[in-house]
Coordinates of N, CA, C and O in Angstrom, one line a residue:
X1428 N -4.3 33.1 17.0 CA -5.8 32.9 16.8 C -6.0 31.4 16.5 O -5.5 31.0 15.5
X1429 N -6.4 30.8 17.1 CA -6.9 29.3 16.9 C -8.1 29.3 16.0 O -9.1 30.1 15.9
X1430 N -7.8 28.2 15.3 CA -8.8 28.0 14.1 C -9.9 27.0 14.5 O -9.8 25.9 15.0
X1431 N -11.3 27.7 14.1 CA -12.0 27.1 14.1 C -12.8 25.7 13.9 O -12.8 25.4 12.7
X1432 N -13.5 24.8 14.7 CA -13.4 23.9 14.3 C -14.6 23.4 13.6 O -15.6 23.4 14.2
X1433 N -14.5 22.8 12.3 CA -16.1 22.6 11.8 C -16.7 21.5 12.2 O -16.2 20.4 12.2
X1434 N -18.0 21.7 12.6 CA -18.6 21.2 13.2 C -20.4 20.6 12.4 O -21.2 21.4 11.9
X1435 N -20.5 19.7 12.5 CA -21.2 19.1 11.5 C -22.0 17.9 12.1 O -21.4 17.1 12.8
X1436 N -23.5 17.7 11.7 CA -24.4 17.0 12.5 C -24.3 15.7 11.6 O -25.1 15.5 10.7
X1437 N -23.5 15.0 11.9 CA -23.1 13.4 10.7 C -24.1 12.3 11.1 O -24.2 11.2 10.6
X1438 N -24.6 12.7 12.0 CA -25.2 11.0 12.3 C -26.4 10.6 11.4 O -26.9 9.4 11.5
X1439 N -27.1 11.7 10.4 CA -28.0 11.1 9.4 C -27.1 10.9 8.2 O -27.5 10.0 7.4
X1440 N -25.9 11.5 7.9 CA -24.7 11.3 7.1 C -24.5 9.5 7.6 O -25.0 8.5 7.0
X1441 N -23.8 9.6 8.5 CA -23.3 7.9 8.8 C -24.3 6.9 8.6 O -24.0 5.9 8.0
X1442 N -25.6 7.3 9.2 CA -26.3 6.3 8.9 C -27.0 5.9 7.9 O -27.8 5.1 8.1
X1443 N -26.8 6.4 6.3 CA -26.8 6.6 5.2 C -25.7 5.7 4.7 O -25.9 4.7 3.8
X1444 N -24.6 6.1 5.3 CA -23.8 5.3 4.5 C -23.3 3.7 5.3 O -22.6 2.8 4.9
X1445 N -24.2 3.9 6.5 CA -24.1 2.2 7.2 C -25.3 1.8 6.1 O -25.1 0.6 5.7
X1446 N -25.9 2.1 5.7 CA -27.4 1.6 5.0 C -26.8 0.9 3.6 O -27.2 0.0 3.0
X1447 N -25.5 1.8 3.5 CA -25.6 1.8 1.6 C -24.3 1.4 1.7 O -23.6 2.4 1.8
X1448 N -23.6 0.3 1.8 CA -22.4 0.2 1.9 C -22.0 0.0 0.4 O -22.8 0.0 -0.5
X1449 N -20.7 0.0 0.1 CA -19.9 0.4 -1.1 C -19.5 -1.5 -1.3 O -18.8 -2.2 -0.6
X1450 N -20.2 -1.8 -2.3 CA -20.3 -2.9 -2.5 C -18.9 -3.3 -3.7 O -18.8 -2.8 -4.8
X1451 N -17.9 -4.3 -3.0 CA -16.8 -4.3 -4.2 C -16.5 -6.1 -4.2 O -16.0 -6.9 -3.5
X1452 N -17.0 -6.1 -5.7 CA -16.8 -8.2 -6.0 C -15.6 -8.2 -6.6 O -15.3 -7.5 -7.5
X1453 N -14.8 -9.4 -6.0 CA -13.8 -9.8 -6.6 C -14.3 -11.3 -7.6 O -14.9 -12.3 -7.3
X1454 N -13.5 -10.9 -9.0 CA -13.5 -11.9 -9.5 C -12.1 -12.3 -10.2 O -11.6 -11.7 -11.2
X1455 N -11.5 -13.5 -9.5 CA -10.4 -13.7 -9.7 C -10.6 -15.0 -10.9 O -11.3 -16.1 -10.8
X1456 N -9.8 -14.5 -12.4 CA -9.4 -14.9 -13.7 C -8.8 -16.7 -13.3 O -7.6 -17.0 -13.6
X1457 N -9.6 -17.7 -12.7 CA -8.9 -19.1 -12.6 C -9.5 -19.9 -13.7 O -8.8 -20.8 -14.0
X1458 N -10.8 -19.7 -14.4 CA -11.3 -20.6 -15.1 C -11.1 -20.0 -16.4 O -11.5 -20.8 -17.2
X1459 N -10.7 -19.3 -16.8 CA -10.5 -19.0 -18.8 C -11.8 -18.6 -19.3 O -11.9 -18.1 -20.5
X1460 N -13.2 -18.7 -18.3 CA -14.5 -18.7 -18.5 C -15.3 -17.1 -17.9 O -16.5 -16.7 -18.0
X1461 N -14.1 -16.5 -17.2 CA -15.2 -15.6 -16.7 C -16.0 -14.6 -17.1 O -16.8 -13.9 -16.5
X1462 N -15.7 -14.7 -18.1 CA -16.4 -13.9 -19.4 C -17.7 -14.6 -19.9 O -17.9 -14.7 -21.2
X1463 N -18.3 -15.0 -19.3 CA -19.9 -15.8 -19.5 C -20.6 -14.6 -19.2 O -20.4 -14.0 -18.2
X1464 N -21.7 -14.2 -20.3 CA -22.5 -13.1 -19.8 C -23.4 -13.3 -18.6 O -23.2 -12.4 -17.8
X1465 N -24.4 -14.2 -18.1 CA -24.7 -14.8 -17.2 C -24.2 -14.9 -15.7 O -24.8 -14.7 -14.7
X1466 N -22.6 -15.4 -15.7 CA -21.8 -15.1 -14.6 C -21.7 -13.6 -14.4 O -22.3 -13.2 -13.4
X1467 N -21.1 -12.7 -15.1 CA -20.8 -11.4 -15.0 C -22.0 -10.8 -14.1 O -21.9 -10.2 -13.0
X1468 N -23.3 -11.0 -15.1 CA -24.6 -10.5 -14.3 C -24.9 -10.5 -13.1 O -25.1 -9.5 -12.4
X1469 N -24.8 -11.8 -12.7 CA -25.1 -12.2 -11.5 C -24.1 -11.2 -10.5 O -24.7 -10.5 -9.7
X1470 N -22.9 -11.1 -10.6 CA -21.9 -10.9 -10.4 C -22.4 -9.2 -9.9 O -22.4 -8.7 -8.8
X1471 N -22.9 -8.5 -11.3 CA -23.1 -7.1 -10.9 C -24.4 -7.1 -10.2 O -24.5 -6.2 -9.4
X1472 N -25.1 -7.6 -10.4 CA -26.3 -7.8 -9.2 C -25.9 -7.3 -8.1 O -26.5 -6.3 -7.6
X1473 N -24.9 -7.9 -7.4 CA -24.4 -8.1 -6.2 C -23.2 -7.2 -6.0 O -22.6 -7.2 -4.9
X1474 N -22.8 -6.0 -7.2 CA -21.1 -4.6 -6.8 C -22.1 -3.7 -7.5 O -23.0 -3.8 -8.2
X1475 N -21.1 -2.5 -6.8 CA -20.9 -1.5 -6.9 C -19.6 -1.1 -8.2 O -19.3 -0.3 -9.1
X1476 N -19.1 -2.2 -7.6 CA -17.4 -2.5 -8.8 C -16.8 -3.9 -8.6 O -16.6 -4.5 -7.5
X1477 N -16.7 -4.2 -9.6 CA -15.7 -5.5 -10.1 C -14.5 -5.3 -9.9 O -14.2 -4.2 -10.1
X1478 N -13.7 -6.2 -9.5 CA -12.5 -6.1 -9.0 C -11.9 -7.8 -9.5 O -12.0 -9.0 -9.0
X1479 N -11.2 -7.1 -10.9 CA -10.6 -8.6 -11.8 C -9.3 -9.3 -11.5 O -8.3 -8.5 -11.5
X1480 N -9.2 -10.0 -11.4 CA -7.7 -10.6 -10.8 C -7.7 -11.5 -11.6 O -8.5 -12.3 -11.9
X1481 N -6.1 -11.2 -12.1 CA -5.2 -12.3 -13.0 C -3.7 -12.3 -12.0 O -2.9 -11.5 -11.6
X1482 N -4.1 -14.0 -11.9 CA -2.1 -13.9 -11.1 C -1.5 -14.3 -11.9 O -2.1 -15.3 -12.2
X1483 N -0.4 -14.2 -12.8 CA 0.8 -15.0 -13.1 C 1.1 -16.2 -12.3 O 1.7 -15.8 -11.3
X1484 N 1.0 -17.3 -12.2 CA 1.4 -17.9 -11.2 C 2.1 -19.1 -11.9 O 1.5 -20.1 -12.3
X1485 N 3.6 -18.7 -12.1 CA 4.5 -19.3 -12.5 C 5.2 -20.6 -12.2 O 5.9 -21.3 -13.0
X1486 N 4.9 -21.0 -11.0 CA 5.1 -22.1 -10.6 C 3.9 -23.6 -11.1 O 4.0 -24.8 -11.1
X1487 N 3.2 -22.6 -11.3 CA 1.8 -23.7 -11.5 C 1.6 -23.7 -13.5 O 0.6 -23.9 -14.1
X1488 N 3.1 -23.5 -14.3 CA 3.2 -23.4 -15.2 C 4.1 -24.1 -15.8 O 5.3 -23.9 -15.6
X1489 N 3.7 -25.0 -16.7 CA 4.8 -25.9 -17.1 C 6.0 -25.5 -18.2 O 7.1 -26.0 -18.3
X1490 N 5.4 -24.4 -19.0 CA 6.2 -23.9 -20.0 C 7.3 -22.3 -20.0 O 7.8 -21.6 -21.0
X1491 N 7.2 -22.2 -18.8 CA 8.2 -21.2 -18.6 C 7.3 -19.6 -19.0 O 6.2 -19.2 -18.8
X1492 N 8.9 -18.9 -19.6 CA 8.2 -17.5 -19.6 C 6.9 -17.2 -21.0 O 5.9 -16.6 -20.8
X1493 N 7.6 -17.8 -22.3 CA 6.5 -18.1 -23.2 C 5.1 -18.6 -23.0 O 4.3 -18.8 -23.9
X1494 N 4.8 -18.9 -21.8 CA 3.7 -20.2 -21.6 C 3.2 -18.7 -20.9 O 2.1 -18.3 -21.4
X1495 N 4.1 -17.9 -19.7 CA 3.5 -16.5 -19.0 C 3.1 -15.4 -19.9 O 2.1 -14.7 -19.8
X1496 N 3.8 -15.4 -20.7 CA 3.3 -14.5 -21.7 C 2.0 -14.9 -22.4 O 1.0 -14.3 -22.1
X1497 N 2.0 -15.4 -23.0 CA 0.4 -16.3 -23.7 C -0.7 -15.9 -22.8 O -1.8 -15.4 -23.2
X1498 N -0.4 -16.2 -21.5 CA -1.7 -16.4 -20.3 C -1.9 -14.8 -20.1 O -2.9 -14.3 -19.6
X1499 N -1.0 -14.1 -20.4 CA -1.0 -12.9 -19.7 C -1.6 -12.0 -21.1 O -2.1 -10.9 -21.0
X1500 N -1.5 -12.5 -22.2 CA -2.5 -12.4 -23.5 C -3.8 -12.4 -23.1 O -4.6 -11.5 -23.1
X1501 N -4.3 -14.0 -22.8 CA -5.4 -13.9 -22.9 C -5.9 -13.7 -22.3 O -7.1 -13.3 -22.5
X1502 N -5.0 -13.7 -20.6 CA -5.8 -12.7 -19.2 C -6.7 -11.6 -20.2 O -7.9 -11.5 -20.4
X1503 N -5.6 -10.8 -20.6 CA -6.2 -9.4 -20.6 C -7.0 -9.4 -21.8 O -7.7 -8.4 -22.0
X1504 N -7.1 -10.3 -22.7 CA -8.7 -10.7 -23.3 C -9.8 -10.8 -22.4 O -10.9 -10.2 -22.4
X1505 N -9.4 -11.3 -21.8 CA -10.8 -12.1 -21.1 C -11.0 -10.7 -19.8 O -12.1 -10.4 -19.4
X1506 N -10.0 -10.1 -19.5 CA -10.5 -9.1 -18.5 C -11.2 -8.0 -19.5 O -12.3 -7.4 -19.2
X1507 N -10.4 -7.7 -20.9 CA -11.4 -6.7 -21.3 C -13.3 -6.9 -21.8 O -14.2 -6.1 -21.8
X1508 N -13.2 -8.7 -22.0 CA -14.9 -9.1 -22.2 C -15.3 -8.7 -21.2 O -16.4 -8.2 -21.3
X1509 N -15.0 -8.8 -20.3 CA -15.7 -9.1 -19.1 C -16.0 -7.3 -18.7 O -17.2 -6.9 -18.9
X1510 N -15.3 -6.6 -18.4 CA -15.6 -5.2 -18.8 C -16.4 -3.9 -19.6 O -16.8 -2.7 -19.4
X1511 N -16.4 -5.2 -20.8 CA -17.7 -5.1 -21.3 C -19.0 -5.3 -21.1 O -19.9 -4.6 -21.5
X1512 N -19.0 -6.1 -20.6 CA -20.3 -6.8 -20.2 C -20.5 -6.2 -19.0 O -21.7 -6.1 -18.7
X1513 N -19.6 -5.7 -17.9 CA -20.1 -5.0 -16.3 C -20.5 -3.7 -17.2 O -21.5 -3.2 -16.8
X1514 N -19.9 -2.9 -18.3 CA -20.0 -2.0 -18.1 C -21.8 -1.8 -18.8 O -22.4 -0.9 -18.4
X1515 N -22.2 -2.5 -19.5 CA -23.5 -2.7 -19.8 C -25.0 -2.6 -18.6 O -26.2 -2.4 -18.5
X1516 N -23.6 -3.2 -17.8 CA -24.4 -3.1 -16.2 C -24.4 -2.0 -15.3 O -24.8 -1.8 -14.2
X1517 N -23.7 -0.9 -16.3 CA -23.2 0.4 -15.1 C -22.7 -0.1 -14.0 O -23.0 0.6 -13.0
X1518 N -21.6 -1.3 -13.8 CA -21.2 -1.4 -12.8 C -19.6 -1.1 -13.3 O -19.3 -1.6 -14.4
X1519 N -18.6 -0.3 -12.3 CA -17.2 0.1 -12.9 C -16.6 -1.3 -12.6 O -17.1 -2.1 -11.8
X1520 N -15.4 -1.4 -13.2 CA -14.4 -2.6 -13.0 C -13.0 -2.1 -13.2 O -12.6 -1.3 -14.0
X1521 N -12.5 -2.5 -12.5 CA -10.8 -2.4 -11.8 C -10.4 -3.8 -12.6 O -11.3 -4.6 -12.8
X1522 N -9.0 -4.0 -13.1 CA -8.7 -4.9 -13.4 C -7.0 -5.3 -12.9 O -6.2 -5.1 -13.7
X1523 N -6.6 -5.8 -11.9 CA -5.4 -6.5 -11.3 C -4.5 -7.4 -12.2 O -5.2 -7.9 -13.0
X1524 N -3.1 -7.6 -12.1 CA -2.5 -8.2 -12.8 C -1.2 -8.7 -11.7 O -0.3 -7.8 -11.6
X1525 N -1.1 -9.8 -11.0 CA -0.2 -10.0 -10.2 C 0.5 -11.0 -10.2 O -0.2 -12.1 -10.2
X1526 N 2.0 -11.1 -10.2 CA 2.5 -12.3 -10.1 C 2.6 -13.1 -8.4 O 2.4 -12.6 -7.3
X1527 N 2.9 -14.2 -8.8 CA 2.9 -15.0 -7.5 C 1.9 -16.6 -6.9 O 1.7 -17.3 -7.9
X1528 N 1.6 -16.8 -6.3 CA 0.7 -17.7 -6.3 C -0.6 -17.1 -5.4 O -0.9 -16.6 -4.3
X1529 N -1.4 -17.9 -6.8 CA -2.7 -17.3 -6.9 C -3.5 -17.3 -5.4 O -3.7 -16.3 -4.7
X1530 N -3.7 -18.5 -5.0 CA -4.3 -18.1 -3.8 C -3.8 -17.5 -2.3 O -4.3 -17.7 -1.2
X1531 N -3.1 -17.0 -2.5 CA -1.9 -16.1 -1.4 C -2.5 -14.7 -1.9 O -3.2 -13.9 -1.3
X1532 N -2.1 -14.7 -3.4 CA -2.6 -13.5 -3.9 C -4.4 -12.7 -3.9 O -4.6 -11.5 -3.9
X1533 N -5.3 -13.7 -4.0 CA -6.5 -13.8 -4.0 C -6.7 -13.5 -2.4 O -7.6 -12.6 -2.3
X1534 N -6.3 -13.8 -1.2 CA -6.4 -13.8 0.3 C -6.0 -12.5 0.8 O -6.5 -12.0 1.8
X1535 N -4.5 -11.8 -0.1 CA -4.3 -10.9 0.2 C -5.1 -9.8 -0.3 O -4.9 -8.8 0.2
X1536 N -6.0 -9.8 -1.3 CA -6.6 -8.9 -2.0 C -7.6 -8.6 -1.4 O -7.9 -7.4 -1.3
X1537 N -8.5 -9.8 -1.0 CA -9.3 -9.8 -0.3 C -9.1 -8.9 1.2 O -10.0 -8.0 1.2
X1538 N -8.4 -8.9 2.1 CA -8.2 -8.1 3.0 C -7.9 -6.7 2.5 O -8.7 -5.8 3.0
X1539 N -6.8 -6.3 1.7 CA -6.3 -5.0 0.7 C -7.6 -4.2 0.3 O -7.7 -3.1 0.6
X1540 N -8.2 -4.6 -0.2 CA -9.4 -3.7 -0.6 C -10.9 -3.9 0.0 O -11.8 -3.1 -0.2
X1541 N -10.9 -5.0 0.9 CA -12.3 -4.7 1.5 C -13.5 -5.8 1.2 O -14.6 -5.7 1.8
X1542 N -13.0 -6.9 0.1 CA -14.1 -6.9 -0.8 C -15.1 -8.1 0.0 O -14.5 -9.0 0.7
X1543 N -16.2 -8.1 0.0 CA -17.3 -8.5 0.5 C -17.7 -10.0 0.1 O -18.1 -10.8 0.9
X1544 N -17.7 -10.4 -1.8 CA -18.0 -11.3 -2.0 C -17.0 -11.5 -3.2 O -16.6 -10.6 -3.9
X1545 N -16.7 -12.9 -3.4 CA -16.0 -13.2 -4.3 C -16.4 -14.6 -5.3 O -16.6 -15.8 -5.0
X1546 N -16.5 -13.9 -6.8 CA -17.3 -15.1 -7.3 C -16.6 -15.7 -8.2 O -15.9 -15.1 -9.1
X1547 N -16.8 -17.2 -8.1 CA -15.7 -18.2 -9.1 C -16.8 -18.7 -10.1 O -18.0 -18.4 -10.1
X1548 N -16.1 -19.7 -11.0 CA -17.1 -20.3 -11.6 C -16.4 -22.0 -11.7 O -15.3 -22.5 -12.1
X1549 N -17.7 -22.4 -11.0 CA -17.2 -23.9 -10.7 C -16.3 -24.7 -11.4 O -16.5 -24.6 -12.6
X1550 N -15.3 -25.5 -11.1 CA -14.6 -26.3 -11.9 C -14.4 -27.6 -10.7 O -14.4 -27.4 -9.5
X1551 N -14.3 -28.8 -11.4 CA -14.1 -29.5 -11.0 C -12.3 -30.5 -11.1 O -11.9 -31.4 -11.8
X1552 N -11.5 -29.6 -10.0 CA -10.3 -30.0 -9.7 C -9.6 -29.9 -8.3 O -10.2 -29.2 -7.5
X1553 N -8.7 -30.4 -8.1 CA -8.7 -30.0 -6.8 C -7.8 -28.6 -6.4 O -7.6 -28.3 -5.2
X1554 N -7.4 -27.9 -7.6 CA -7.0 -26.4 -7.1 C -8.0 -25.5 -6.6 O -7.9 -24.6 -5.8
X1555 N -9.3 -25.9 -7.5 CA -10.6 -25.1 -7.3 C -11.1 -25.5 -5.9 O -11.7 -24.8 -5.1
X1556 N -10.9 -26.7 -5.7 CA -11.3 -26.9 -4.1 C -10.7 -26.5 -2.7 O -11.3 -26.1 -1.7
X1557 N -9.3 -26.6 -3.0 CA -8.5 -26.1 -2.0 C -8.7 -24.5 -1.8 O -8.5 -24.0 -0.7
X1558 N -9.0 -23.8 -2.9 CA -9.0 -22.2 -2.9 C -10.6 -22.0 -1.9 O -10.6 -21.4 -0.8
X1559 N -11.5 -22.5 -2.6 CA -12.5 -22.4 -1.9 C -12.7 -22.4 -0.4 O -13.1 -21.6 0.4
X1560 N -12.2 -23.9 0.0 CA -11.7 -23.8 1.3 C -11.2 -23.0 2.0 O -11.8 -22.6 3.0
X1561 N -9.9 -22.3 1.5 CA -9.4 -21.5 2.1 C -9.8 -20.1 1.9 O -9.4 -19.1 2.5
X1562 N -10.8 -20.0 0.9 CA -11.3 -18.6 0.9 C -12.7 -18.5 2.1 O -13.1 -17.5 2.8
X1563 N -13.3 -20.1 2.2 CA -14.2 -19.5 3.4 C -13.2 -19.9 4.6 O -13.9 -19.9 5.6
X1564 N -12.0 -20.3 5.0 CA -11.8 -20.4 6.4 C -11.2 -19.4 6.8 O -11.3 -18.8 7.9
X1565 N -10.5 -19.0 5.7 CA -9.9 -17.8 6.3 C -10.2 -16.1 5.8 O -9.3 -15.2 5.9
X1566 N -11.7 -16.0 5.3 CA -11.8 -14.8 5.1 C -13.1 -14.6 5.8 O -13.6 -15.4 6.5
X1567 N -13.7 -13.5 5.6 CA -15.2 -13.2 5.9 C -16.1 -13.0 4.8 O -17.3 -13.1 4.8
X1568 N -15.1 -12.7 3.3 CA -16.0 -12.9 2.4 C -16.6 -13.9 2.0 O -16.3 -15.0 2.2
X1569 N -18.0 -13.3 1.2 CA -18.7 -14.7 1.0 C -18.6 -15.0 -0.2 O -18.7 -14.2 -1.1
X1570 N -18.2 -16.6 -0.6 CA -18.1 -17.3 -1.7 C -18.8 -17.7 -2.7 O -19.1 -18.9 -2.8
X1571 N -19.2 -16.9 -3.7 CA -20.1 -17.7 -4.3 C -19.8 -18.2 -5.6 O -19.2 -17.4 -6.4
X1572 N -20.2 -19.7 -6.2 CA -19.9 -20.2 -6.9 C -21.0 -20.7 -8.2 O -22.1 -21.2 -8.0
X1573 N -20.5 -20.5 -9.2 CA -21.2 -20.1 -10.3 C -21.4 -21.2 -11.6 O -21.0 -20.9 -12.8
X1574 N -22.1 -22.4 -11.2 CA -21.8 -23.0 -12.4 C -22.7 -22.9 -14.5 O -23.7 -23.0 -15.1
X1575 N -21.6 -22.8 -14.6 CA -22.1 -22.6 -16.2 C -22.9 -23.6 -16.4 O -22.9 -24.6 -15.7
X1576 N -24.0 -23.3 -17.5 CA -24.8 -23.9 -18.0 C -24.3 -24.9 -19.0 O -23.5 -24.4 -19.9
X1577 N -24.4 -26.3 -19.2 CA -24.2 -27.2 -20.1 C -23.8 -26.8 -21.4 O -24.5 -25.9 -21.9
X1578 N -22.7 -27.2 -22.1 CA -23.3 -26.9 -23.7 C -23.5 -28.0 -24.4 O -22.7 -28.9 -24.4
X1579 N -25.0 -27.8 -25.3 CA -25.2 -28.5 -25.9 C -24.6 -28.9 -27.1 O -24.0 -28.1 -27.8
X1580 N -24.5 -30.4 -27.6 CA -23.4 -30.3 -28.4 C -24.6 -30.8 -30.2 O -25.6 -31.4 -30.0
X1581 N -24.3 -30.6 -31.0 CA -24.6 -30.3 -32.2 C -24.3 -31.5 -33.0 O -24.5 -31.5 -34.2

């Protein structure tokens, strides 16, 4: 007996979910800052889910494995602020933890999950520039860049 096949009228289904796409921001952990309530916001404005990236990126470290460990401390500080503050937003957050070099890692992630827009917060150096570059030449996501507000000093 051959099994029946279910059969189902999807095209007000599909076109529902072409409408409403599943919005996922990557925010990759390069400035020590991403935990600004302001950035974050903007940030969930624009997901469905946050998608936090910390690389280890040992080469770009002068003090060895003590120096990885420390960073890999306050990564996961600063990924849990930040968690806090999306979750305020009802938006969910994923948080990543990868060794290797960061923008290899940041390019592959981008393709790996999908993600649409990826938001930094300005620095002025030239790792921050080169990443940028290569996140608009070689991706489709869009880049957006987030400069903190001044602080006033006292």
């Amino acid at each position: 007996m051959k099994k029946a096949k279910k059969t189902t009228s999807s095209s007000a289904k599909n076109k529902a979910v072409r409408e409403k796409e599943f919005r996922r921001v990557l925010i990759p952990l390069v400035s020590g800052k991403e935990n600004d309530e302001g950035f974050i916001t903007e940030a969930c404005a624009e997901a469905d889910e946050l998608v936090l990236l910390l690389v280890v990126d040992t080469d770009a470290m002068p003090g060895g494995f003590g120096f990885a460990a420390g960073e890999i401390g306050h990564g996961n500080t600063l990924m849990e602020e930040v968690k806090v503050i999306a979750d305020g937003h009802g938006v969910d957050c994923n948080d990543i933890v990868e060794w290797g070099d960061t923008q290899t890692k940041i390019l592959h992630l981008i393709q790996l999950k999908g993600i649409k827009n990826v938001f930094l917060i300005k620095q002025e150096n030239e790792f921050f520039k080169k990443l940028v570059k290569a996140l608009r030449e070689e991706t489709t996501a869009e880049v957006e860049i987030f400069k903190l507000p001044e602080k006033e000093e006292e």
